[in-house]
Tab-separated table of C-alpha atoms in Angstrom:
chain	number	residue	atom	x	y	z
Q	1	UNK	CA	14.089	-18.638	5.373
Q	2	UNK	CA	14.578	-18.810	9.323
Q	3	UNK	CA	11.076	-18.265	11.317
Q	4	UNK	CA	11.090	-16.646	14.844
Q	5	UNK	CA	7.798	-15.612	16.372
Q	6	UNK	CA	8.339	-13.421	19.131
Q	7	UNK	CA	5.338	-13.388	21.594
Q	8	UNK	CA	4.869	-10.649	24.134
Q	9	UNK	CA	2.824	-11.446	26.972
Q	10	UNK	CA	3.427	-8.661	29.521
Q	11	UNK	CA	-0.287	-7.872	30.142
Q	12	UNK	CA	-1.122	-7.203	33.988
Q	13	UNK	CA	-4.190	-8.694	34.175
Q	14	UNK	CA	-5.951	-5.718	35.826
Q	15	UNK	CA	-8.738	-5.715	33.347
Q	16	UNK	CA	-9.452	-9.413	33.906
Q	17	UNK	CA	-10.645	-9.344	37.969
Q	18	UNK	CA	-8.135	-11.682	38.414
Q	19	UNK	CA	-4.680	-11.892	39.987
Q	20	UNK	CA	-3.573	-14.243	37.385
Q	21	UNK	CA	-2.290	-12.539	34.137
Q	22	UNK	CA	-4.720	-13.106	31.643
Q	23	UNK	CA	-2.350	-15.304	29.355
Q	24	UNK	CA	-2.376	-17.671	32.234
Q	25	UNK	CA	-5.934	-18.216	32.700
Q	26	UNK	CA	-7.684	-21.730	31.440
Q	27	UNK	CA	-9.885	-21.969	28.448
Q	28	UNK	CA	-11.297	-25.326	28.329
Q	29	UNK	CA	-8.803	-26.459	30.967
Q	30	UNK	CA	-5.179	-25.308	29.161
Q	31	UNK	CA	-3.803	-21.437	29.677
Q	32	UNK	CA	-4.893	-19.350	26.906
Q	33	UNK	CA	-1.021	-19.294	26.080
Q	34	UNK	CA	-0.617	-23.041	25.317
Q	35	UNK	CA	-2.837	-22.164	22.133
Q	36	UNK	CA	-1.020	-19.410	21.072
Q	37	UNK	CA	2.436	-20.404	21.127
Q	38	UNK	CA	0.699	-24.264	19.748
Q	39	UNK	CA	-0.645	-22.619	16.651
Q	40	UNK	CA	3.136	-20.808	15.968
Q	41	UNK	CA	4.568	-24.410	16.727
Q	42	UNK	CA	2.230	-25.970	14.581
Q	43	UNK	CA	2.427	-23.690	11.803
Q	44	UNK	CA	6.339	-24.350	10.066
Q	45	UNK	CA	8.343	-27.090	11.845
Q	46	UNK	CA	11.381	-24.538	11.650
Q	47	UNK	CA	9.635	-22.090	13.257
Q	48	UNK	CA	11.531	-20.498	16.800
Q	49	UNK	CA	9.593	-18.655	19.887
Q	50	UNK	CA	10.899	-16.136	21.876
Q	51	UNK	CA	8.609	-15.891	24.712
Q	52	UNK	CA	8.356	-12.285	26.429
Q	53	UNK	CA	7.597	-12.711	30.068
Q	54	UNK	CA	7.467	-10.077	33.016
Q	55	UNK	CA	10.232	-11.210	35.350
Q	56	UNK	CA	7.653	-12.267	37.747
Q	57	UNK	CA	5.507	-14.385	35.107
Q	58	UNK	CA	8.775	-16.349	33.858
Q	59	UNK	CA	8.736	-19.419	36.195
Q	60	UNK	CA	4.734	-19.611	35.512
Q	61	UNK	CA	5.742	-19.746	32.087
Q	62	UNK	CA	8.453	-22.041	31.650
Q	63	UNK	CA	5.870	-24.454	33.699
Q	64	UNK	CA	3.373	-24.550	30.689
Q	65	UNK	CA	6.163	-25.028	28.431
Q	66	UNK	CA	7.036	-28.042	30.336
Q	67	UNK	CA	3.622	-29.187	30.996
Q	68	UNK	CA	2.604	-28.964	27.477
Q	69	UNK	CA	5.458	-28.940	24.787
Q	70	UNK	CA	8.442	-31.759	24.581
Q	71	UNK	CA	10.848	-29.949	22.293
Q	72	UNK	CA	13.123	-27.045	22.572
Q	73	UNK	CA	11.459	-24.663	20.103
Q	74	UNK	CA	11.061	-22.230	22.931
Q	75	UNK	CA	12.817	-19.531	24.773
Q	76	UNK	CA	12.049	-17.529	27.754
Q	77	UNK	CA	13.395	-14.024	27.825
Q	78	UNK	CA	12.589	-11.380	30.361
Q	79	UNK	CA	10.243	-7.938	29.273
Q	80	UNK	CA	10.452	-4.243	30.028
Q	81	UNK	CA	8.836	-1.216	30.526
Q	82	UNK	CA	6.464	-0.823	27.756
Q	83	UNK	CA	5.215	-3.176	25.083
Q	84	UNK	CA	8.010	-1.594	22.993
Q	85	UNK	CA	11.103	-2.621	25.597
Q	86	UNK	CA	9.412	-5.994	25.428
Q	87	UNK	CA	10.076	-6.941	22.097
Q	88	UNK	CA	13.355	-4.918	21.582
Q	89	UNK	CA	14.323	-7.331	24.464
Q	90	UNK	CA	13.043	-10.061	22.693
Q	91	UNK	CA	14.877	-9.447	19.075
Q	92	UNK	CA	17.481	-9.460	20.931
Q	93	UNK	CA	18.066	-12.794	20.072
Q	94	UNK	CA	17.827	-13.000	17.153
Q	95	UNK	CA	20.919	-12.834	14.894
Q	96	UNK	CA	20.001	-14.646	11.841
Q	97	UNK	CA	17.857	-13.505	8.354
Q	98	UNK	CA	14.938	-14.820	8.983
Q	99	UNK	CA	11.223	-13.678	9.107
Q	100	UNK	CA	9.814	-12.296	12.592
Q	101	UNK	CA	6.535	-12.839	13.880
Q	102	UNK	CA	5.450	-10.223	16.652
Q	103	UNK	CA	2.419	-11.651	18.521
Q	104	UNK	CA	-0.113	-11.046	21.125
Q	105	UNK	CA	-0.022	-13.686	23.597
Q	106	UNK	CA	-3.169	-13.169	24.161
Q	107	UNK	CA	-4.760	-13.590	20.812
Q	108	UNK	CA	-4.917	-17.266	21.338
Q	109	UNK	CA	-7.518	-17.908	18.556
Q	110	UNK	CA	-5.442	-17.378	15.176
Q	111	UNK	CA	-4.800	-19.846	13.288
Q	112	UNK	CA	-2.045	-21.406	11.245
Q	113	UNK	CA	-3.219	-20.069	7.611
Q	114	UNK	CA	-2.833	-16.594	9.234
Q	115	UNK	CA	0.489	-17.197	9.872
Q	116	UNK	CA	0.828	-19.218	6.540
Q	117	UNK	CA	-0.651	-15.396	4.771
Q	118	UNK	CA	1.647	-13.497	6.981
Q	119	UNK	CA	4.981	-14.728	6.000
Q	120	UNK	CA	4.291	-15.205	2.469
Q	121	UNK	CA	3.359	-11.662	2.494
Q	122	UNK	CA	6.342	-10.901	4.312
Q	123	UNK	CA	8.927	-12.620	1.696
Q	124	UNK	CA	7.286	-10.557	-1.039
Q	125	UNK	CA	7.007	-6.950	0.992
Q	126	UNK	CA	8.962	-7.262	4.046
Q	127	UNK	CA	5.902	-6.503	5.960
Q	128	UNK	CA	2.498	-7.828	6.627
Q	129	UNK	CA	0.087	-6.483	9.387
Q	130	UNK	CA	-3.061	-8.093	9.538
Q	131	UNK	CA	-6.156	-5.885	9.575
Q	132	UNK	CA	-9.811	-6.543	9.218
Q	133	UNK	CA	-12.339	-3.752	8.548
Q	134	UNK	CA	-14.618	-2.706	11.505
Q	135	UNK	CA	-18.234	-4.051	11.461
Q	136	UNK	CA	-19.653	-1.117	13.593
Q	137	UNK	CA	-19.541	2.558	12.093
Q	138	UNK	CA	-16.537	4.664	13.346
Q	139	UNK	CA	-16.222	8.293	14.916
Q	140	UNK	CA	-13.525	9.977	15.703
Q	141	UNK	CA	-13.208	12.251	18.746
Q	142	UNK	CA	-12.325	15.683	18.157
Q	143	UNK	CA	-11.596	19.209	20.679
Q	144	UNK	CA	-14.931	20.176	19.930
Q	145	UNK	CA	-17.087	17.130	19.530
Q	146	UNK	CA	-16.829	14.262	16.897
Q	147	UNK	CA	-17.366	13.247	13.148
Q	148	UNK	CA	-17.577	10.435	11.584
Q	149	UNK	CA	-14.683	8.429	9.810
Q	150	UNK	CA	-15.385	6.661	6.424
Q	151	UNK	CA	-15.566	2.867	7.409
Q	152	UNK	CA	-14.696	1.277	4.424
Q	153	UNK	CA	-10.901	2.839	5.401
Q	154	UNK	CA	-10.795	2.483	8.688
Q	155	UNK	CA	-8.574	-1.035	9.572
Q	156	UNK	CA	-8.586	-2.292	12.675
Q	157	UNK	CA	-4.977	-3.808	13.353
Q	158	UNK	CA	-4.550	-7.065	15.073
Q	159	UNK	CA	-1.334	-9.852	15.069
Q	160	UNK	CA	1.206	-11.108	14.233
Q	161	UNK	CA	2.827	-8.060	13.085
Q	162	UNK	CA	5.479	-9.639	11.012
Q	163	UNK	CA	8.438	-8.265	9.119
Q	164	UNK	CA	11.625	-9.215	6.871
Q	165	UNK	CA	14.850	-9.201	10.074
Q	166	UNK	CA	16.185	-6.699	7.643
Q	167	UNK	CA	13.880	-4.025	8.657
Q	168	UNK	CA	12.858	-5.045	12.036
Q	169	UNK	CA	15.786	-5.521	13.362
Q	170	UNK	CA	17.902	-2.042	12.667
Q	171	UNK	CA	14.072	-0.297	13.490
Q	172	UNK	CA	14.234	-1.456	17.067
Q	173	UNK	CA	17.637	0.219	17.523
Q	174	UNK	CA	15.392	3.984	17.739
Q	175	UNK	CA	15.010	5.845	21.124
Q	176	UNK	CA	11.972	4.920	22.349
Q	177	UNK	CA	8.373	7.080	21.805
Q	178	UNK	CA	5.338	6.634	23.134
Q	179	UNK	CA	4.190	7.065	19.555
Q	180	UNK	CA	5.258	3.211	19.295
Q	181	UNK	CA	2.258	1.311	20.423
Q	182	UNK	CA	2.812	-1.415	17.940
Q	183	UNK	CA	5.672	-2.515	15.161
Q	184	UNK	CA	3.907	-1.303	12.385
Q	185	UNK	CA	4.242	2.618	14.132
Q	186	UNK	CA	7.988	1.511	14.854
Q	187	UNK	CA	9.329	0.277	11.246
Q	188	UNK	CA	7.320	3.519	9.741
Q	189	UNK	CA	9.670	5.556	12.072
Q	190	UNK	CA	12.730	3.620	10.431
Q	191	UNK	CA	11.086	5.141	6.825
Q	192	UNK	CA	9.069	1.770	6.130
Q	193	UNK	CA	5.632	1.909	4.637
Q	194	UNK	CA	4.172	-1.548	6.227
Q	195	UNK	CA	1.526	-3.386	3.570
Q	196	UNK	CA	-1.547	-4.681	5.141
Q	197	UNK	CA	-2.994	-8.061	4.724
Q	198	UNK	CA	-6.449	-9.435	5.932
Q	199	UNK	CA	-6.451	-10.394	8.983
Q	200	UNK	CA	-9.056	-13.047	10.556
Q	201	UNK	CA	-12.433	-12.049	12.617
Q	202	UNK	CA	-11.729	-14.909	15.273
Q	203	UNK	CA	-8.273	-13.610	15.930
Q	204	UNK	CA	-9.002	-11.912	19.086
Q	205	UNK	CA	-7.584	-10.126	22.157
Q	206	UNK	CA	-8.753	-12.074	25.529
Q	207	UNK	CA	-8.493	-9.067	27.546
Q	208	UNK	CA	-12.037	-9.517	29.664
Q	209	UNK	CA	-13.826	-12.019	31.624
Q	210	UNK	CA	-16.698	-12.365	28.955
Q	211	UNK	CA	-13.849	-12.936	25.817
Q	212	UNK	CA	-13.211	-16.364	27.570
Q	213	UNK	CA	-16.608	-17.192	27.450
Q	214	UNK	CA	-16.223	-16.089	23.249
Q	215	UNK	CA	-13.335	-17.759	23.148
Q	216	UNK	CA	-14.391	-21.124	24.734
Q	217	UNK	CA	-17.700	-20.802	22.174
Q	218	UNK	CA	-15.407	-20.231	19.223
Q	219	UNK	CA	-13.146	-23.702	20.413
Q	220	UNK	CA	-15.666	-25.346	20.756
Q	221	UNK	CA	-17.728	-24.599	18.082
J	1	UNK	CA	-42.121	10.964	28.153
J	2	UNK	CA	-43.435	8.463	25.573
J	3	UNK	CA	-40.685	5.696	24.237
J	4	UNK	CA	-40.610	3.975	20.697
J	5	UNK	CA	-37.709	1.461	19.506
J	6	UNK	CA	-37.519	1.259	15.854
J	7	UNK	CA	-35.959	-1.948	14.867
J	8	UNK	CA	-34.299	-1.873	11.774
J	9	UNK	CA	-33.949	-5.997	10.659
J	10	UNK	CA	-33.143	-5.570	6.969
J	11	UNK	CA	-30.625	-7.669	6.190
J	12	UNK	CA	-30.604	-10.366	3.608
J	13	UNK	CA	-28.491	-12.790	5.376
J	14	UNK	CA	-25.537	-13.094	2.404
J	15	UNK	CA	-23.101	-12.973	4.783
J	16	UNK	CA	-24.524	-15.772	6.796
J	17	UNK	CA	-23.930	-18.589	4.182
J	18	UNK	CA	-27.885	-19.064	4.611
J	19	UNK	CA	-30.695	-18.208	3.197
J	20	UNK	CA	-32.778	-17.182	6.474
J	21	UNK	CA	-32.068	-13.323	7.297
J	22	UNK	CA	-29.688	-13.210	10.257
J	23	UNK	CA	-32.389	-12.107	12.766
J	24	UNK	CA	-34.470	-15.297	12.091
J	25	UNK	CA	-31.335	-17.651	13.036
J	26	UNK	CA	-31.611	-19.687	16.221
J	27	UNK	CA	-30.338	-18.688	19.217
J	28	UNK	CA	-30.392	-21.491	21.735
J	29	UNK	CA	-33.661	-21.958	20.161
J	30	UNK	CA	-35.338	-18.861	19.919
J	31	UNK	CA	-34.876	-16.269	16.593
J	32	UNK	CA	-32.197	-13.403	17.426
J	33	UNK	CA	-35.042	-11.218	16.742
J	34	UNK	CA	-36.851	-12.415	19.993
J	35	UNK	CA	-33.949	-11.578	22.117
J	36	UNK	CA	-33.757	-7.713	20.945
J	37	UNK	CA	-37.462	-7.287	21.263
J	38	UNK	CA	-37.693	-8.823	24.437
J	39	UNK	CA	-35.123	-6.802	25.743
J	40	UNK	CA	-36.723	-3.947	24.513
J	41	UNK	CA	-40.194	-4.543	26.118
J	42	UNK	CA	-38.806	-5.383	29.318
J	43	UNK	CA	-36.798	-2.231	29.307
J	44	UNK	CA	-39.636	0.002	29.915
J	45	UNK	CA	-43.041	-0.903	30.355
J	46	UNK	CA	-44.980	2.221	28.147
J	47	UNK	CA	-42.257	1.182	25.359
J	48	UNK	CA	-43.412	1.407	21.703
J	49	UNK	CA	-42.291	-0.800	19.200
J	50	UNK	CA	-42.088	-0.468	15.236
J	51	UNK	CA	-39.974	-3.184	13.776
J	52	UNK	CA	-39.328	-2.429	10.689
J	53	UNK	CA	-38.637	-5.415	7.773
J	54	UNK	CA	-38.335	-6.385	4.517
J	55	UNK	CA	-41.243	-6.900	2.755
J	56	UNK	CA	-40.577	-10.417	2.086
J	57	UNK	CA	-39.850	-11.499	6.072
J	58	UNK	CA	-43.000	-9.742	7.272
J	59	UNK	CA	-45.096	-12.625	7.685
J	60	UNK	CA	-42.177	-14.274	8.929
J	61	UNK	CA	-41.482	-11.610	11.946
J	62	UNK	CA	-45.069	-12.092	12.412
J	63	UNK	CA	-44.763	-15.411	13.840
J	64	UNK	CA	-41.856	-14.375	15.832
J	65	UNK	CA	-44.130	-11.918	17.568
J	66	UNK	CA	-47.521	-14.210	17.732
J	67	UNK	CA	-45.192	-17.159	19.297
J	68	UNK	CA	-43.236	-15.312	21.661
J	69	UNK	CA	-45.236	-12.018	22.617
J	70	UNK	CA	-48.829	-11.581	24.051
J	71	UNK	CA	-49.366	-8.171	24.072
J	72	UNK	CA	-49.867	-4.912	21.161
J	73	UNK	CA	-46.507	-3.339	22.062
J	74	UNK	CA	-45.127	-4.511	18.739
J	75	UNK	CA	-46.352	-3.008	15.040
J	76	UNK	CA	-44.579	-4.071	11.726
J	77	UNK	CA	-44.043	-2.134	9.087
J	78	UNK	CA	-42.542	-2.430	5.355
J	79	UNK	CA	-38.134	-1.580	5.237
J	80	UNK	CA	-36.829	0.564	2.136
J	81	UNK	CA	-34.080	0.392	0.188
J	82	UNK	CA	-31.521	1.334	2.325
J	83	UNK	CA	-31.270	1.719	6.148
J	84	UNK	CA	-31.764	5.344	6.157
J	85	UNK	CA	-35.191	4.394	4.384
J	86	UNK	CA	-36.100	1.779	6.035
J	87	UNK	CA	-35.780	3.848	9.367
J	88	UNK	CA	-38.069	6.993	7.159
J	89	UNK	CA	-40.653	4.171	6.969
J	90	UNK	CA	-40.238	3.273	10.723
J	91	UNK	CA	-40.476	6.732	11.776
J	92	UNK	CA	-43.532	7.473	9.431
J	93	UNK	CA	-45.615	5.958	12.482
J	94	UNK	CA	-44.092	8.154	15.251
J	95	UNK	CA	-46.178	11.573	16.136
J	96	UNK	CA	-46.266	11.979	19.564
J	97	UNK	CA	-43.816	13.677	21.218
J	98	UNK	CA	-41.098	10.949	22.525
J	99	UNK	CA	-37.768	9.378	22.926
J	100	UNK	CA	-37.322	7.227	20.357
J	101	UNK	CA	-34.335	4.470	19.876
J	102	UNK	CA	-33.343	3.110	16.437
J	103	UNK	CA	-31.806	-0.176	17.160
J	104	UNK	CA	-30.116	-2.877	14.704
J	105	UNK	CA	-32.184	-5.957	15.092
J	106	UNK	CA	-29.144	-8.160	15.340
J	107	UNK	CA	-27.660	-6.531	18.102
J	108	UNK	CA	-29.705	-8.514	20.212
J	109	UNK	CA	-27.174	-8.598	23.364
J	110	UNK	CA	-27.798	-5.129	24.757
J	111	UNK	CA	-28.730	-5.122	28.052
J	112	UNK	CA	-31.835	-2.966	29.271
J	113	UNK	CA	-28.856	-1.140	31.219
J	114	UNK	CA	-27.649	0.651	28.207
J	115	UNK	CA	-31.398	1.235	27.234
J	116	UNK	CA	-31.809	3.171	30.119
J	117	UNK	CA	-28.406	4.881	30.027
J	118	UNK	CA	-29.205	5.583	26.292
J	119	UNK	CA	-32.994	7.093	27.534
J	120	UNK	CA	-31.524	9.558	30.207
J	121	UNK	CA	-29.122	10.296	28.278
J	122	UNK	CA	-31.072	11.782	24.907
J	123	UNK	CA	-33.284	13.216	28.028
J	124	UNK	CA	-30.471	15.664	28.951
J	125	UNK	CA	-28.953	16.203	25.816
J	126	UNK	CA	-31.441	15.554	22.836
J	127	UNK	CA	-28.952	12.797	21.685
J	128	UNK	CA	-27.314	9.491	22.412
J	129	UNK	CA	-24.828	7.387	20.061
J	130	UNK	CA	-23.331	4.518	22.595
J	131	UNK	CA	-19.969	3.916	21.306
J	132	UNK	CA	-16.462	2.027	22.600
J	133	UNK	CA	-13.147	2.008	22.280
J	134	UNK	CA	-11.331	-0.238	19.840
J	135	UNK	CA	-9.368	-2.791	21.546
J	136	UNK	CA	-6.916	-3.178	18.036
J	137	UNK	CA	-4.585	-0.273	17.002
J	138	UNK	CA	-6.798	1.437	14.261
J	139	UNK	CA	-5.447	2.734	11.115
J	140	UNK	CA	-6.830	4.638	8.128
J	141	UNK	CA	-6.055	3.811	4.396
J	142	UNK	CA	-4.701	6.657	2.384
J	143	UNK	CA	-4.341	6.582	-1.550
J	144	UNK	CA	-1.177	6.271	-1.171
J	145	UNK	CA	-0.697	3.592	1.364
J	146	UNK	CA	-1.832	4.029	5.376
J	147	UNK	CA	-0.902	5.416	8.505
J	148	UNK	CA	-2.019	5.155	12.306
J	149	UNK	CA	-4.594	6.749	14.036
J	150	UNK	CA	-4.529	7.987	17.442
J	151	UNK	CA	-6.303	4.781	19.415
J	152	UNK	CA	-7.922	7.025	22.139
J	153	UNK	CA	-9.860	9.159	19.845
J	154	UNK	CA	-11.356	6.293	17.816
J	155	UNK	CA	-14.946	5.103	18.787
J	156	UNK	CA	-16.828	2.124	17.040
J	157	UNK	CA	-20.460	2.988	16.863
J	158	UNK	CA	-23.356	0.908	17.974
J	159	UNK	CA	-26.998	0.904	18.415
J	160	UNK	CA	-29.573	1.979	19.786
J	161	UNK	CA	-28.930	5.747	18.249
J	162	UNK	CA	-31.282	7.437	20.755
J	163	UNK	CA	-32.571	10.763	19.761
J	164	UNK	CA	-35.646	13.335	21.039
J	165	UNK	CA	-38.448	13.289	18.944
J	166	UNK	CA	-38.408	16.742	17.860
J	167	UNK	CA	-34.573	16.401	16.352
J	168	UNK	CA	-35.367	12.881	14.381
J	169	UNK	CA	-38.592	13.105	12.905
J	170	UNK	CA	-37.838	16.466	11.074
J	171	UNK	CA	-33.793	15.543	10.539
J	172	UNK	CA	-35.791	12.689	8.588
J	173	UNK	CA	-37.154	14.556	6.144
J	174	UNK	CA	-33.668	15.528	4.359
J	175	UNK	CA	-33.302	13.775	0.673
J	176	UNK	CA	-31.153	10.427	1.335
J	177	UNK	CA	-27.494	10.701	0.667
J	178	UNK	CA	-25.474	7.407	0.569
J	179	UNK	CA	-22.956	9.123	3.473
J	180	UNK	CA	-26.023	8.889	5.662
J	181	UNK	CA	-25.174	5.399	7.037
J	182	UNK	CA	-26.794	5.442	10.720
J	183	UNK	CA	-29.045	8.047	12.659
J	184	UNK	CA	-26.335	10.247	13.878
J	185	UNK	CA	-25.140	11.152	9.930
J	186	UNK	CA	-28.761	12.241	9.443
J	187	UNK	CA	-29.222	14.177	12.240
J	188	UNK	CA	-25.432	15.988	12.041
J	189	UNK	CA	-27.096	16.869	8.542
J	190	UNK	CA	-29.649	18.749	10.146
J	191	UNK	CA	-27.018	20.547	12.232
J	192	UNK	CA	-26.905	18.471	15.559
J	193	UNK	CA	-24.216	17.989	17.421
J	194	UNK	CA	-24.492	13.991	18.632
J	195	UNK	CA	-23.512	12.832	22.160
J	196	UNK	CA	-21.676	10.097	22.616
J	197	UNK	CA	-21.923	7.739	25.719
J	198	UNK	CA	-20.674	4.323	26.547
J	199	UNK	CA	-21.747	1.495	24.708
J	200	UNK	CA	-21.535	-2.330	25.615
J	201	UNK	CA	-18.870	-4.301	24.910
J	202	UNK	CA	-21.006	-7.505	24.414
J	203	UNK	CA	-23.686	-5.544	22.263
J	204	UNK	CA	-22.239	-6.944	19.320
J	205	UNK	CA	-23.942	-7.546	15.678
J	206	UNK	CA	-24.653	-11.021	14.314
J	207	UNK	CA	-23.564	-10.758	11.071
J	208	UNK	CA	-21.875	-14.284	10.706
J	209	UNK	CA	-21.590	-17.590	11.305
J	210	UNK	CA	-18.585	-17.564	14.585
J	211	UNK	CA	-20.928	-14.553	15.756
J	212	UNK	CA	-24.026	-17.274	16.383
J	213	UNK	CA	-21.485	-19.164	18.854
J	214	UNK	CA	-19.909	-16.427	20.358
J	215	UNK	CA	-23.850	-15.326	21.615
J	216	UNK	CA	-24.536	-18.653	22.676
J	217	UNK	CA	-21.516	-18.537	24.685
J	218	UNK	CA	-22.583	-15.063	26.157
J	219	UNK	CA	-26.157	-16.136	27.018
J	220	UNK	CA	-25.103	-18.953	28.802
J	221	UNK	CA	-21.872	-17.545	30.265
């Protein structure tokens, strides 16, 4: 089966201190992007990337792709509004069966078995969202105070967020809501039910100064 | 107002692949243990503290305090079966009127910050669970498959639970029940309403092996 991974990388940076989006930033001397879309390259030879850019990211982008990668595996395509608009813009290329990989650019640290897990999971369910259970006990807030949630079935949902093209593709046609913070919440609006697979504890979101300092630990070590 | 931390260092370390207890591992050199108790006593000067073990690692936290620590600020006592009796024990010591914190001894990253955030805090309002936000989309598991939660509600729980004397010692007293899992279950049992403030985002537990190098990488970073 054909492999695209579409990776969305639209983040502002704001939370970072730093001008530079935070999928452009160095970890041990390479943009925290390199890794990602390395690990999708790595991980099936036939494998595709769409690459989700903010217009004013693209040219920053394309640069590591040159710097860093000889082959054309990859393609740029412009995002939109919300994280949403992103990747409806990005499966817009995509015409062919195939299993789709919707990633975080920022969660530079996954690795290839993840993606190995995901699209096996895929073939047999047409969905697989990696989860992994939270280590800290979890409340939810309510009008009048808060309670506490069981842990054991609470799931905290990371990616790639990857589906059969089957499903993904018709779901994406829907009017946007702001209910759609992710592709699970988008294919459950099409009448899906997604299936959950484990996800990994290193696959995190660099999203603050001090997860670059994790991150570099965790490459390193 | 007087000040006691209990800290709670029970586990047995499964998780760890070793057979030391988490909260004797190294640290750049020093036990994880050290780092949490030295936070601790620098946090407050007329700070009390009962760290509370396993029977077996007594002797063992023993040397962590006689290597490390000069002064009587520290007393040991004997853990129970579960953390909501091994906190009972801890608490067994307290009878003065005071502030006390119940802390995980492997959350050894807090910063006296949230210490005294936590202090003022159960001050005003008898109560203080530090939570944050999840940075993943969060979902719960049904029996019959799963469905998203609303991401802005959802707060992951840390330590230290920080709680006026006069609502822990006698919420203590209740007869265990296994849905007791941290101090703010027991004391919502005795009819308290917790407050919630806001946590750290590095004040993480080390419950495995990638967590030892991610708090290298956050000491030194």
């Amino acid at each position: 089966m054909k492999k695209y991974a579409v990776i969305v990388a639209g983040g502002s940076g704001s939370r970072m201190h730093s001008n530079l989006p935070k999928q452009f930033l160095l970890l041990n001397g390479k943009p925290v992007l390199f890794y990602t879309l390395d690990t999708f390259l790595k991980s099936y030879k036939d494998l595709q990337i769409i690459l989700v850019l903010p217009e004013d990211h693209i040219a920053a982008g394309q640069e590591i792709i040159d710097a860093f990668f000889n082959y054309d595996r990859i393609r740029i395509t412009a995002g939109g509004r919300t994280r949403f608009h992103s990747v409806q813009n990005g499966l817009q290329l995509i015409t062919e069966e195939s299993i789709i990989f919707v990633h975080d650019g920022v969660r530079c640290l996954l690795t290839t078995d993840l993606i190995h897990r995901c699209y096996k999971a895929a073939i047999e369910f047409g969905s697989a969202i990696p989860v992994i259970d939270s280590k800290d006990s979890v409340r939810i807030v309510l009008e009048d105070g808060n309670e506490p949630l069981e842990r054991s079935k609470i799931k905290l949902v990371q990616t790639p967020q990857t589906f059969h093209s089957k499903i993904l593709l018709p779901a994406y046609k829907i009017d946007y809501k702001d209910k759609y913070t992710d592709e699970a919440t988008v294919a459950e609006a099409f009448g899906l039910k997604v299936h959950l697979i484990e996800g990994e504890e290193g696959n995190i979101k660099i999203t603050r100064p001090v997860d670059l300092t994790v991150a570099e630990g965790m490459i390193i070590g």
